[in-house]
Amino acid sequence: MNKSDFPIFTNHPELVYLDNAATSQKPSIVINAIQDFYEKSNSNVHRGIHKLAEESTILYENSRSTIAKFIGAKPEEIIFTSGTTESLNLIADMLGQYFGTSAKTKTILLTELEHHSNILPWQKIADILKWKIDYVNIDNNYSLDIQDLDYRLRTLDVSIISLTNMSNVTGSIVPLEEIGKLVKSKSPETLIVVDGAQYVPHHKIDLSQLPEIDFYAFSGHKMMGPTGIGVLYGKEELLTKLNPTKLGGGMISKVEREHSTYANLPEKFEAGTPNISGAIALASAIDYIINEITEDDINKLYNLTQYSLTTLLSIPELTVLGPQASENRGPVFSFSIKNIHPHDVAQYLDNDNIAIRAGHHCTQLLHREVFNLPATARASLYYYNEKDDIDKLIASIKKLITTFK
Ligand code: PMP
């Protein structure tokens, strides 16, 4: 890939963009896919019999197939949503409805690493079902504590476990295969839901090789696609048993006065006019990943992760809140600097045209209960970042520390 594929860097040549965990920049091919759709193929999907309607339906359904193939799933197992947050709300609501008749009190197991989008939807369901919520601890290396998970699986009646594949704060990667096997061996009925928002943009995920994973959510905008499009994957046999929570046009088979029957997968979960251009542009982003992100680009990002970690760790006033080795971690570095508020860090870096993020990154529990900090600063990388970006980050941080001393 080429940095020049991304017009934002031509428009802002001085920009050092290190806020990729929040959202990635978009290559021209993705931006053009949206414009092309509206200029050449715009029509609503599924309902028309004119040529344009057929064309837009084919483009939309081909995008579903591209995405399905990319993650090792079947097209019927791909539900388009607006993003990870909607995907997690959708699956929580559907499972809530599904388990609504079960009188027994069960537990929904989450982890201390979770984003608010993977906590609040489950709190709502636990409230409705009168179930309990529990959290798996993280260990001293900011990774998921597998022994603690094992203990909770043995001592609690866990019906659902919902966990991140990679933390948006610590960068810790959660070993899905090991966890999937552990969960299903201890508790075969437990459903496993995964928040893949941070993992999918940097890693190959093949769900056909992870049969224990029941549901998987991710967003398009963190992987070079547009905002407003995301995916909920669900195993076909499970999706068939679930009822949609969003009802209306496009998802029915027959409507009668009192009752209606629903369409087959995946339409039954996509009521209303979907984000057609978003789905098409997400498929373009995936084509870009497949065709333009080479082995060299992947190695470059890995080496840059290692380099960032080593250089950040070499600053005595700075603490990295995440695994201190580059194995099993992604390119996300949350840090605190002694006696300097993270917002001041982000503001100071912005004056040097370096975009990072400061705050609790939608993980108040992790910050308050584990880090004992209200906020951190976070630098996160993507394929277009260069060593020079990290050198500028480090130089600016060092200048800041000297200024505030
Ligand atoms: N989970 C994680 C781990 C995330 O990093 C994010 C985005 N910050 C989300 C969920 C929510 O994603 P979205 O805002 O695209 O719905």
Coordinates of C-alpha atoms and ligand atoms in Angstrom, one line a residue:
M1 CA 0.0 0.0 0.0
N2 CA 0.9 3.6 -0.5
K3 CA 0.3 6.5 1.9
S4 CA -0.6 8.5 -1.2
D5 CA -3.7 6.2 -1.5
F6 CA -5.2 8.2 1.3
P7 CA -6.2 11.7 0.3
I8 CA -6.4 13.0 3.9
F9 CA -2.6 12.9 4.0
T10 CA -2.3 14.9 0.7
N11 CA -4.7 17.5 2.2
H12 CA -2.8 17.5 5.6
P13 CA 0.8 16.8 4.7
E14 CA 2.0 17.7 8.2
L15 CA -0.5 15.4 9.9
V16 CA 0.8 12.6 12.2
Y17 CA -2.3 10.5 12.6
L18 CA -2.1 8.3 15.7
D19 CA -5.8 8.0 16.5
N20 CA -6.5 4.9 14.4
A21 CA -8.2 2.9 17.2
A22 CA -10.9 5.6 17.1
T23 CA -11.2 5.5 13.4
S24 CA -8.9 4.8 10.4
Q25 CA -8.4 7.0 7.4
K26 CA -9.9 6.0 4.0
P27 CA -8.2 5.2 0.7
S28 CA -9.5 6.8 -2.5
I29 CA -10.9 3.4 -3.6
V30 CA -13.3 3.4 -0.7
I31 CA -14.3 7.1 -1.1
N32 CA -14.8 6.6 -4.8
A33 CA -17.0 3.5 -4.2
I34 CA -19.5 5.7 -2.4
Q35 CA -19.5 8.3 -5.1
D36 CA -19.7 5.6 -7.8
F37 CA -22.7 4.0 -6.2
Y38 CA -24.7 7.2 -6.1
E39 CA -23.6 8.3 -9.5
K40 CA -24.0 5.0 -11.4
S41 CA -26.1 2.5 -9.5
N42 CA -28.3 4.2 -6.9
S43 CA -31.6 2.5 -6.2
N44 CA -33.2 0.7 -3.2
V45 CA -32.4 -3.0 -2.8
H46 CA -34.5 -6.1 -2.8
R47 CA -37.8 -4.5 -3.7
G48 CA -37.6 -3.4 -7.2
I49 CA -37.7 -5.2 -10.5
H50 CA -36.2 -2.4 -12.7
K51 CA -32.6 -2.6 -13.8
L52 CA -31.1 -0.2 -11.3
A53 CA -32.8 -2.0 -8.4
E54 CA -31.4 -5.3 -9.6
E55 CA -27.9 -3.7 -10.0
S56 CA -27.9 -2.2 -6.5
T57 CA -29.2 -5.4 -5.0
I58 CA -26.4 -7.4 -6.7
L59 CA -23.8 -4.9 -5.5
Y60 CA -25.2 -5.0 -2.0
E61 CA -25.3 -8.8 -1.9
N62 CA -21.9 -9.2 -3.5
S63 CA -20.6 -7.0 -0.7
R64 CA -22.1 -9.4 1.9
S65 CA -20.3 -12.3 0.1
T66 CA -17.0 -10.4 0.1
I67 CA -17.3 -9.8 3.8
A68 CA -18.4 -13.3 4.6
K69 CA -15.5 -14.8 2.7
F70 CA -13.1 -12.4 4.4
I71 CA -14.0 -13.7 7.9
G72 CA -14.6 -17.3 6.9
A73 CA -18.4 -17.2 7.2
K74 CA -21.5 -17.8 4.9
P75 CA -23.3 -14.8 3.5
E76 CA -26.5 -15.8 5.4
E77 CA -24.5 -15.4 8.6
I78 CA -23.6 -11.7 7.9
I79 CA -26.0 -9.1 9.3
F80 CA -25.3 -5.5 8.3
T81 CA -25.5 -3.0 11.2
S82 CA -24.3 0.5 11.7
G83 CA -21.3 -0.7 13.6
T84 CA -20.0 -2.7 16.6
T85 CA -22.2 -0.9 19.0
E86 CA -25.4 -1.7 17.1
S87 CA -24.2 -5.3 16.5
L88 CA -23.7 -5.8 20.3
N89 CA -27.0 -4.2 21.1
L90 CA -28.7 -6.4 18.5
I91 CA -27.3 -9.6 19.8
A92 CA -27.9 -8.7 23.4
D93 CA -31.5 -7.8 22.7
M94 CA -32.1 -10.9 20.6
L95 CA -30.6 -13.2 23.3
G96 CA -32.5 -11.3 25.9
Q97 CA -35.7 -12.1 24.0
Y98 CA -34.7 -15.7 23.5
F99 CA -33.9 -16.4 27.1
G100 CA -36.9 -14.3 28.3
T101 CA -38.9 -17.4 29.2
S102 CA -36.2 -19.1 31.3
A103 CA -36.9 -18.6 35.0
K104 CA -33.5 -19.6 36.2
T105 CA -31.0 -16.9 37.2
K106 CA -27.9 -17.1 35.1
T107 CA -24.8 -15.0 34.6
I108 CA -23.5 -12.9 31.7
L109 CA -19.8 -13.0 31.9
L110 CA -17.8 -10.0 30.6
T111 CA -14.2 -9.0 31.2
E112 CA -12.4 -6.0 32.7
L113 CA -11.1 -5.1 29.3
E114 CA -14.6 -4.3 27.8
H115 CA -15.6 -1.2 26.0
H116 CA -18.9 0.4 27.2
S117 CA -20.5 -0.9 24.0
N118 CA -19.9 -4.4 25.3
I119 CA -21.1 -3.7 28.8
L120 CA -24.2 -1.5 28.7
P121 CA -26.3 -3.7 26.3
W122 CA -25.7 -6.7 28.7
Q123 CA -26.5 -4.7 31.8
K124 CA -29.9 -3.9 30.2
I125 CA -30.6 -7.6 29.5
A126 CA -29.4 -8.7 32.9
D127 CA -31.8 -6.1 34.4
I128 CA -34.7 -7.4 32.3
L129 CA -34.0 -11.1 32.9
K130 CA -32.9 -10.6 36.6
W131 CA -29.6 -12.2 35.7
K132 CA -26.2 -11.4 37.1
I133 CA -23.2 -9.8 35.5
D134 CA -19.7 -10.8 36.3
Y135 CA -16.2 -9.9 35.0
V136 CA -13.1 -11.9 34.3
N137 CA -10.0 -10.1 35.7
I138 CA -6.9 -9.1 33.8
D139 CA -3.5 -10.2 35.0
N140 CA -0.4 -8.2 35.8
N141 CA 0.5 -8.1 32.1
Y142 CA -2.9 -6.5 31.2
S143 CA -3.9 -9.7 29.5
L144 CA -7.0 -11.7 30.2
D145 CA -6.5 -13.9 33.2
I146 CA -7.3 -17.4 31.9
Q147 CA -7.2 -19.0 35.3
D148 CA -9.7 -16.5 36.6
L149 CA -12.0 -17.3 33.6
D150 CA -11.6 -21.0 34.3
Y151 CA -12.6 -20.4 38.0
R152 CA -15.7 -18.3 37.1
L153 CA -16.8 -20.9 34.5
R154 CA -16.6 -23.6 37.2
T155 CA -18.4 -21.5 39.9
L156 CA -21.0 -19.6 38.0
D157 CA -23.9 -20.6 35.8
V158 CA -22.7 -18.7 32.8
S159 CA -25.2 -18.5 29.9
I160 CA -23.4 -15.9 27.8
I161 CA -19.8 -14.7 27.7
S162 CA -19.1 -11.5 25.7
L163 CA -15.5 -10.5 25.4
T164 CA -13.2 -8.4 23.2
N165 CA -10.8 -9.9 20.8
M166 CA -8.4 -7.0 21.3
S167 CA -8.6 -4.2 23.9
N168 CA -8.9 -0.6 22.5
V169 CA -6.9 0.6 25.6
T170 CA -4.2 -1.9 26.5
G171 CA -3.9 -3.5 23.0
S172 CA -4.0 -6.9 24.6
I173 CA -5.0 -9.7 22.2
V174 CA -7.4 -12.2 23.7
P175 CA -6.6 -15.8 22.5
L176 CA -10.0 -16.7 21.1
E177 CA -9.2 -20.3 20.2
E178 CA -8.0 -21.2 23.7
I179 CA -10.8 -19.3 25.3
G180 CA -13.4 -20.8 23.0
K181 CA -12.2 -24.4 23.8
L182 CA -12.0 -23.7 27.5
V183 CA -15.6 -22.2 27.6
K184 CA -17.2 -25.0 25.6
S185 CA -15.4 -27.7 27.5
K186 CA -16.4 -26.4 30.9
S187 CA -19.9 -25.2 29.8
P188 CA -21.0 -26.4 26.4
E189 CA -24.3 -24.4 26.4
T190 CA -22.6 -21.1 27.0
L191 CA -22.9 -18.7 24.1
I192 CA -19.7 -16.8 23.1
V193 CA -20.0 -13.3 21.7
V194 CA -16.9 -11.5 20.5
D195 CA -16.3 -7.7 20.1
G196 CA -13.9 -7.7 17.2
A197 CA -13.9 -3.9 16.6
Q198 CA -10.1 -3.6 17.3
Y199 CA -8.9 -7.0 16.1
V200 CA -10.3 -7.3 12.6
P201 CA -8.6 -4.1 11.3
H202 CA -5.1 -5.6 11.9
H203 CA -5.6 -9.3 11.9
K204 CA -6.9 -12.2 9.8
I205 CA -9.9 -13.8 11.4
D206 CA -11.1 -17.1 10.1
L207 CA -14.3 -18.0 11.9
S208 CA -14.6 -21.3 10.1
Q209 CA -11.6 -22.3 12.2
L210 CA -13.2 -21.1 15.4
P211 CA -16.3 -23.2 15.7
E212 CA -16.7 -22.3 19.4
I213 CA -17.4 -18.6 18.6
D214 CA -21.1 -18.1 18.2
F215 CA -21.3 -14.3 17.4
Y216 CA -18.7 -11.8 16.2
A217 CA -19.2 -8.0 15.9
F218 CA -17.0 -5.4 14.1
S219 CA -17.2 -1.9 12.5
G220 CA -16.2 -0.8 9.0
H221 CA -14.8 2.5 9.9
K222 CA -11.8 1.2 11.9
M223 CA -10.7 -0.9 8.9
M224 CA -10.6 1.8 6.2
G225 CA -14.4 1.5 5.4
P226 CA -16.9 4.3 6.0
T227 CA -18.7 5.2 9.2
G228 CA -22.2 3.9 9.7
I229 CA -21.6 0.3 8.5
G230 CA -20.7 -2.8 10.6
V231 CA -21.4 -6.4 10.9
L232 CA -22.9 -8.9 13.2
Y233 CA -21.8 -12.5 12.4
G234 CA -23.9 -15.3 13.9
K235 CA -23.8 -19.0 13.3
E236 CA -26.5 -20.0 10.9
E237 CA -28.1 -22.5 13.2
L238 CA -28.3 -20.0 16.0
L239 CA -29.5 -17.0 13.9
T240 CA -32.3 -19.3 12.6
K241 CA -33.5 -19.7 16.2
L242 CA -33.4 -16.0 17.1
N243 CA -36.1 -13.5 16.4
P244 CA -35.3 -10.0 15.1
T245 CA -35.8 -7.0 17.4
K246 CA -36.1 -4.4 14.6
L247 CA -39.2 -5.0 12.6
G248 CA -40.7 -3.4 9.4
G249 CA -40.2 -3.3 5.7
G250 CA -37.9 -5.7 3.9
M251 CA -37.8 -8.4 6.6
I252 CA -41.1 -10.1 6.2
S253 CA -42.4 -13.2 4.4
K254 CA -46.2 -12.6 5.0
V255 CA -48.0 -9.8 6.9
E256 CA -51.5 -10.5 8.4
R257 CA -53.7 -8.4 10.6
E258 CA -52.6 -9.8 13.9
H259 CA -49.3 -11.6 13.1
S260 CA -46.6 -11.7 10.5
T261 CA -44.0 -14.2 9.4
Y262 CA -40.4 -13.2 8.8
A263 CA -38.1 -13.6 5.7
N264 CA -35.2 -16.0 5.7
L265 CA -31.7 -15.2 6.9
P266 CA -30.2 -12.6 6.7
E267 CA -33.1 -10.4 5.5
K268 CA -35.1 -11.1 8.7
F269 CA -32.6 -9.0 10.6
E270 CA -32.3 -6.1 8.2
A271 CA -35.6 -4.1 8.5
G272 CA -35.8 -0.9 6.6
T273 CA -33.6 0.5 3.9
P274 CA -30.0 -0.6 4.7
N275 CA -26.8 1.4 4.4
I276 CA -26.3 0.3 0.8
S277 CA -23.4 2.5 -0.2
G278 CA -21.7 1.8 3.2
A279 CA -21.9 -2.0 2.6
I280 CA -20.4 -1.6 -0.9
A281 CA -17.6 0.7 0.4
L282 CA -16.8 -1.7 3.2
A283 CA -16.4 -4.4 0.6
S284 CA -14.0 -2.0 -1.2
A285 CA -12.0 -1.6 2.0
I286 CA -11.8 -5.3 2.3
D287 CA -10.6 -5.6 -1.3
Y288 CA -8.0 -3.0 -0.5
I289 CA -6.8 -5.0 2.5
I290 CA -6.7 -8.2 0.4
N291 CA -5.0 -6.7 -2.7
E292 CA -2.9 -3.8 -1.3
I293 CA -1.8 -4.8 2.2
T294 CA 1.2 -7.0 1.6
E295 CA 3.2 -9.2 3.9
D296 CA 5.7 -6.3 4.0
D297 CA 3.1 -3.9 5.2
I298 CA 2.0 -6.4 7.9
N299 CA 5.6 -6.9 9.0
K300 CA 6.2 -3.1 8.9
L301 CA 3.3 -2.5 11.3
Y302 CA 4.6 -5.3 13.6
N303 CA 8.1 -3.8 13.7
L304 CA 6.6 -0.3 14.3
T305 CA 4.6 -1.7 17.2
Q306 CA 7.8 -3.1 18.7
Y307 CA 9.7 0.2 18.0
S308 CA 6.9 2.3 19.6
L309 CA 6.8 0.1 22.6
T310 CA 10.5 0.2 23.2
T311 CA 10.8 3.9 22.7
L312 CA 7.8 4.7 24.9
L313 CA 9.1 2.4 27.6
S314 CA 12.4 4.2 27.6
I315 CA 10.9 7.4 28.8
P316 CA 11.1 7.2 32.6
E317 CA 8.2 9.6 33.4
L318 CA 5.9 7.6 31.2
T319 CA 3.9 4.5 32.0
V320 CA 2.5 2.3 29.3
L321 CA -0.8 0.7 30.4
G322 CA -0.6 -2.5 28.4
P323 CA 1.5 -5.6 27.7
Q324 CA 5.2 -4.6 27.8
A325 CA 6.2 -6.9 25.0
S326 CA 5.0 -6.8 21.4
E327 CA 3.8 -10.4 21.3
N328 CA 0.1 -10.8 21.8
R329 CA -0.6 -7.1 21.6
G330 CA -1.8 -4.8 18.9
P331 CA -0.5 -1.3 18.0
V332 CA -2.5 0.6 20.7
F333 CA -0.6 2.4 23.4
S334 CA -2.4 4.0 26.3
F335 CA 0.0 5.8 28.6
S336 CA 0.1 8.3 31.5
I337 CA 2.9 10.8 32.2
K338 CA 3.7 11.7 35.7
N339 CA 2.1 15.0 36.8
I340 CA 0.7 15.8 33.4
H341 CA -3.0 15.4 32.6
P342 CA -3.7 13.3 29.5
H343 CA -5.8 16.1 28.0
D344 CA -2.8 18.4 28.3
V345 CA -0.7 15.7 26.6
A346 CA -3.2 15.5 23.7
Q347 CA -3.5 19.3 23.4
Y348 CA 0.3 19.7 23.4
L349 CA 0.8 17.0 20.8
D350 CA -1.9 18.5 18.6
N351 CA 0.1 21.8 18.5
D352 CA 2.8 19.6 16.9
N353 CA 0.2 18.2 14.5
I354 CA 0.2 14.9 16.2
A355 CA -3.4 13.4 16.6
I356 CA -3.8 11.2 19.6
R357 CA -6.7 10.6 21.9
A358 CA -7.2 11.4 25.7
G359 CA -9.9 10.2 28.0
H360 CA -11.3 7.0 29.3
H361 CA -11.7 5.6 25.8
C362 CA -15.2 4.2 26.8
T363 CA -13.6 2.0 29.4
Q364 CA -14.4 3.6 32.7
L365 CA -14.3 0.3 34.6
L366 CA -10.8 -0.5 33.4
H367 CA -9.6 3.0 34.1
R368 CA -11.2 3.5 37.5
E369 CA -11.0 0.0 39.0
V370 CA -7.8 -1.5 37.4
F371 CA -5.6 1.5 36.5
N372 CA -7.0 3.8 39.3
L373 CA -6.8 6.6 36.8
P374 CA -9.6 8.8 35.4
A375 CA -8.0 9.0 31.9
T376 CA -5.0 8.1 29.8
A377 CA -3.5 9.3 26.5
R378 CA -3.6 6.9 23.6
A379 CA -1.6 6.6 20.5
S380 CA -2.7 3.9 18.0
L381 CA -1.2 3.0 14.6
Y382 CA -2.3 1.7 11.3
Y383 CA -0.7 0.5 8.1
Y384 CA 0.1 4.0 6.7
N385 CA 2.1 5.0 9.8
E386 CA 5.9 5.4 9.4
K387 CA 8.8 5.3 11.8
D388 CA 9.0 9.0 11.4
D389 CA 5.5 9.4 13.0
I390 CA 6.7 7.6 16.1
D391 CA 9.9 9.6 16.2
K392 CA 7.8 12.8 16.1
L393 CA 5.5 11.5 18.8
I394 CA 8.5 10.6 21.1
A395 CA 10.2 14.0 20.4
S396 CA 7.0 15.9 21.2
I397 CA 6.4 13.9 24.4
K398 CA 10.0 14.5 25.6
K399 CA 9.7 18.3 24.8
L400 CA 6.4 18.3 26.8
I401 CA 8.0 16.6 29.8
T402 CA 10.9 19.2 29.8
T403 CA 8.4 22.1 29.4
F404 CA 6.2 20.9 32.3
K405 CA 9.1 20.1 34.7
Ligands
PMP1 N1 -15.6 -2.1 21.0 C1 -14.3 -1.7 20.9 C2 -13.2 -2.5 21.5 C3 -14.0 -0.4 20.4 O1 -12.8 0.0 20.3 C4 -15.1 0.3 19.8 C5 -14.8 1.7 19.2 N2 -14.1 2.5 20.0 C6 -16.4 -0.2 19.9 C7 -16.6 -1.4 20.5 C8 -17.6 0.6 19.3 O2 -17.4 0.7 18.0 P1 -18.4 1.6 17.1 O3 -18.3 3.0 17.7 O4 -17.8 1.6 15.7 O5 -19.8 1.1 17.2

